[in-house]
Amino acid sequence: MPKISIIAKLTAKEGQRDDLVAAFGRMLDYVGTSEPGTEVYMLHTDDKDPNVCWFYEMYTDGDAAKAHGSSDMMKSVGKDLAPFMAGRAELSFVTPVGGKGLSI
């Protein structure tokens, strides 16, 4: 079964990207300690747009991605993020096929 990856674009309200990043702290800690099926969960800030963040996520399989997306922590953190978001996250589901750094 192929691994599942997601590239997510999150746009913060004007001038609130740092607040959005800070609001992700609990989720980053949680994923690191509680989701063995989440292989990569990396938050990035955009170098050109001061209001945009990007996530790259990779899961061992669809079940792991589903467990992450439906977790109680995800529901809780969503409420923390909402005041800083300019709209819904844009998600692209992709399948890794090759490269350096991770075993696929």
Coordinates of N, CA and C in Angstrom, one line a residue:
M1 N 0.9 -1.2 0.0 CA 0.0 0.0 0.0 C 0.9 1.2 0.0
P2 N 0.6 2.2 -0.9 CA 1.5 3.4 -0.9 C 1.3 4.3 0.3
K3 N 2.4 5.0 0.5 CA 2.3 6.0 1.6 C 1.4 7.2 1.1
I4 N 0.8 7.9 2.0 CA 0.0 9.1 1.7 C 0.7 10.3 2.1
S5 N 0.7 11.3 1.3 CA 1.3 12.6 1.6 C 0.3 13.7 1.4
I6 N 0.4 14.8 2.1 CA -0.4 15.9 2.0 C 0.4 17.2 2.0
I7 N 0.2 18.0 1.0 CA 0.8 19.4 1.0 C -0.4 20.3 1.3
A8 N -0.2 21.1 2.4 CA -1.3 22.0 2.8 C -0.8 23.4 2.8
K9 N -1.6 24.3 2.2 CA -1.4 25.7 2.3 C -2.3 26.3 3.2
L10 N -1.8 27.1 4.2 CA -2.6 27.7 5.2 C -2.3 29.2 5.1
T11 N -3.3 30.0 5.0 CA -3.2 31.4 4.9 C -3.7 32.1 6.1
A12 N -2.8 32.8 6.8 CA -3.2 33.5 8.0 C -3.9 34.9 7.7
K13 N -4.6 35.4 8.6 CA -5.1 36.8 8.5 C -3.9 37.7 8.5
E14 N -4.1 38.8 7.8 CA -3.0 39.8 7.7 C -2.2 40.0 9.0
G15 N -0.9 39.7 8.9 CA -0.1 40.0 10.1 C -0.2 39.0 11.2
Q16 N -0.9 37.9 11.0 CA -1.1 36.9 12.1 C -0.4 35.6 11.9
R17 N 0.5 35.5 11.0 CA 1.1 34.2 10.7 C 1.9 33.7 11.9
D18 N 2.6 34.6 12.6 CA 3.4 34.1 13.8 C 2.4 33.5 14.9
D19 N 1.2 34.1 15.0 CA 0.2 33.6 15.9 C -0.3 32.2 15.5
L20 N -0.4 32.1 14.2 CA -0.9 30.8 13.6 C 0.2 29.7 13.9
V21 N 1.4 30.1 13.6 CA 2.5 29.1 13.9 C 2.5 28.7 15.4
A22 N 2.4 29.7 16.2 CA 2.4 29.4 17.7 C 1.3 28.5 18.1
A23 N 0.1 28.7 17.4 CA -1.1 27.9 17.8 C -0.9 26.4 17.4
F24 N 0.0 26.2 16.5 CA 0.3 24.8 16.1 C 1.2 24.0 17.1
G25 N 1.7 24.7 18.1 CA 2.7 24.1 19.0 C 2.2 22.8 19.6
R26 N 1.0 22.8 20.1 CA 0.4 21.6 20.8 C 0.3 20.5 19.8
M27 N -0.1 20.8 18.6 CA -0.3 19.7 17.6 C 1.1 19.1 17.2
L28 N 2.0 20.0 17.0 CA 3.4 19.5 16.6 C 3.9 18.6 17.7
D29 N 3.7 18.9 19.0 CA 4.2 18.1 20.1 C 3.4 16.8 20.1
Y30 N 2.1 16.8 19.9 CA 1.3 15.7 20.0 C 1.6 14.7 18.9
V31 N 1.8 15.2 17.6 CA 2.1 14.3 16.5 C 3.4 13.6 16.8
G32 N 4.4 14.3 17.3 CA 5.7 13.8 17.5 C 5.7 12.7 18.6
T33 N 4.8 12.7 19.5 CA 4.8 11.7 20.5 C 3.7 10.6 20.4
S34 N 2.6 10.9 19.7 CA 1.4 10.1 19.7 C 1.0 9.5 18.4
E35 N 1.6 9.8 17.3 CA 1.2 9.3 16.0 C 2.3 8.5 15.3
P36 N 2.5 7.3 15.7 CA 3.6 6.5 15.0 C 3.4 6.4 13.5
G37 N 2.2 6.5 13.0 CA 2.0 6.3 11.6 C 2.2 7.6 10.8
T38 N 2.5 8.7 11.5 CA 2.8 10.0 10.9 C 4.3 10.0 10.8
E39 N 4.9 9.9 9.6 CA 6.3 9.8 9.4 C 6.9 11.2 9.2
V40 N 6.2 12.1 8.6 CA 6.7 13.5 8.5 C 5.5 14.4 8.7
Y41 N 5.8 15.5 9.6 CA 4.7 16.5 9.8 C 5.5 17.8 10.0
M42 N 5.7 18.5 9.0 CA 6.7 19.6 9.0 C 5.9 20.9 8.5
L43 N 6.0 21.9 9.4 CA 5.4 23.2 9.2 C 6.5 24.1 8.6
H44 N 6.2 24.9 7.6 CA 7.1 25.8 6.9 C 6.4 27.2 6.8
T45 N 7.2 28.2 6.9 CA 6.7 29.5 6.5 C 7.1 29.9 5.1
D46 N 6.3 30.6 4.4 CA 6.6 31.0 3.0 C 7.5 32.2 3.0
D47 N 8.6 32.1 2.2 CA 9.6 33.2 2.2 C 9.1 34.4 1.4
K48 N 8.1 34.2 0.6 CA 7.6 35.3 -0.2 C 6.3 36.0 0.3
D49 N 5.5 35.2 0.9 CA 4.2 35.7 1.4 C 4.2 35.6 2.9
P50 N 4.2 36.8 3.6 CA 4.3 36.8 5.0 C 3.1 36.3 5.8
N51 N 2.0 35.9 5.0 CA 0.8 35.4 5.6 C 0.6 33.9 5.4
V52 N 1.5 33.2 4.7 CA 1.3 31.8 4.3 C 2.2 30.9 5.0
C53 N 1.7 29.7 5.4 CA 2.4 28.6 5.9 C 2.1 27.4 5.0
W54 N 3.1 26.5 5.0 CA 2.9 25.2 4.3 C 3.2 24.1 5.2
F55 N 2.4 23.0 5.0 CA 2.7 21.8 5.7 C 3.0 20.7 4.7
Y56 N 4.0 19.9 5.0 CA 4.3 18.7 4.3 C 4.1 17.5 5.3
E57 N 3.2 16.6 5.0 CA 2.8 15.5 5.8 C 3.0 14.2 5.1
M58 N 3.5 13.2 5.7 CA 3.6 11.9 5.1 C 3.2 10.8 6.1
Y59 N 2.3 9.9 5.7 CA 1.8 8.9 6.6 C 2.1 7.5 6.0
T60 N 2.2 6.5 6.9 CA 2.6 5.2 6.5 C 1.5 4.6 5.5
D61 N 0.3 5.0 5.7 CA -0.8 4.5 4.8 C -2.1 5.4 5.1
G62 N -3.1 5.0 4.4 CA -4.4 5.8 4.5 C -5.0 5.7 5.9
D63 N -4.8 4.6 6.6 CA -5.3 4.5 7.9 C -4.7 5.5 8.9
A64 N -3.3 5.7 8.7 CA -2.6 6.6 9.6 C -3.0 8.0 9.3
A65 N -3.2 8.4 8.0 CA -3.7 9.7 7.6 C -5.1 10.0 8.2
K66 N -6.0 9.0 8.1 CA -7.3 9.1 8.6 C -7.3 9.3 10.1
A67 N -6.5 8.5 10.8 CA -6.3 8.6 12.3 C -5.9 10.0 12.7
H68 N -5.0 10.6 11.9 CA -4.5 12.0 12.2 C -5.6 13.0 12.0
G69 N -6.3 12.9 10.9 CA -7.3 13.9 10.5 C -8.5 13.8 11.4
S70 N -8.8 12.7 12.0 CA -10.0 12.5 12.9 C -9.7 12.5 14.4
S71 N -8.4 12.8 14.7 CA -8.1 12.7 16.1 C -8.7 13.8 16.9
D72 N -8.9 13.6 18.2 CA -9.4 14.6 19.1 C -8.5 15.8 19.2
M73 N -7.2 15.6 19.1 CA -6.3 16.7 19.1 C -6.5 17.6 17.8
M74 N -6.7 17.0 16.7 CA -6.9 17.8 15.5 C -8.2 18.7 15.6
K75 N -9.2 18.1 16.2 CA -10.5 18.8 16.4 C -10.2 20.0 17.4
S76 N -9.5 19.7 18.4 CA -9.2 20.7 19.4 C -8.3 21.9 18.9
V77 N -7.3 21.5 18.2 CA -6.3 22.5 17.6 C -7.0 23.3 16.5
G78 N -8.0 22.7 15.8 CA -8.7 23.5 14.8 C -9.4 24.7 15.4
K79 N -9.9 24.6 16.6 CA -10.5 25.7 17.3 C -9.5 26.8 17.7
D80 N -8.2 26.3 18.0 CA -7.2 27.3 18.3 C -6.7 28.0 17.1
L81 N -6.7 27.4 16.0 CA -6.2 28.0 14.7 C -7.2 29.0 14.1
A82 N -8.5 28.7 14.3 CA -9.5 29.4 13.6 C -9.4 31.0 13.7
P83 N -9.1 31.5 14.8 CA -9.0 33.0 14.9 C -7.9 33.6 14.1
F84 N -6.9 32.8 13.6 CA -5.8 33.3 12.9 C -5.9 33.0 11.4
M85 N -6.8 32.2 11.0 CA -6.9 31.7 9.6 C -7.7 32.7 8.8
A86 N -7.3 32.9 7.5 CA -8.0 33.8 6.6 C -9.0 33.0 5.8
G87 N -9.0 31.7 6.0 CA -10.0 30.8 5.3 C -9.6 29.4 5.5
R88 N -10.2 28.5 4.8 CA -9.9 27.0 5.0 C -8.5 26.7 4.4
A89 N -7.9 25.7 5.0 CA -6.6 25.2 4.4 C -6.9 24.6 3.0
E90 N -5.9 24.8 2.1 CA -6.0 24.2 0.8 C -5.1 22.9 0.9
L91 N -5.7 21.7 0.6 CA -5.1 20.5 0.8 C -4.9 19.8 -0.6
S92 N -3.6 19.3 -0.8 CA -3.4 18.5 -2.0 C -2.9 17.2 -1.5
F93 N -3.6 16.1 -1.9 CA -3.2 14.7 -1.5 C -2.3 14.2 -2.7
V94 N -1.1 13.8 -2.3 CA -0.1 13.3 -3.3 C 0.5 12.0 -2.9
T95 N 1.1 11.3 -3.8 CA 1.7 10.0 -3.6 C 3.2 10.1 -3.8
P96 N 4.0 9.9 -2.8 CA 5.5 10.0 -3.1 C 5.9 8.9 -4.0
V97 N 6.8 9.2 -4.9 CA 7.3 8.2 -5.8 C 8.8 8.0 -5.9
G98 N 9.5 9.0 -5.3 CA 11.0 8.8 -5.2 C 11.6 10.1 -4.8
G99 N 12.9 10.0 -4.4 CA 13.7 11.1 -3.9 C 14.6 10.7 -2.8
K100 N 15.2 11.7 -2.1 CA 16.2 11.5 -1.1 C 15.6 11.9 0.2
G101 N 16.0 11.1 1.2 CA 15.7 11.5 2.6 C 14.7 10.7 3.3
L102 N 13.8 10.1 2.6 CA 12.8 9.3 3.3 C 12.6 8.0 2.5
S103 N 12.3 6.9 3.2 CA 12.0 5.7 2.6 C 10.5 5.6 2.2
I104 N 10.3 5.3 0.9 CA 8.9 5.2 0.4 C 8.7 3.8 0.0

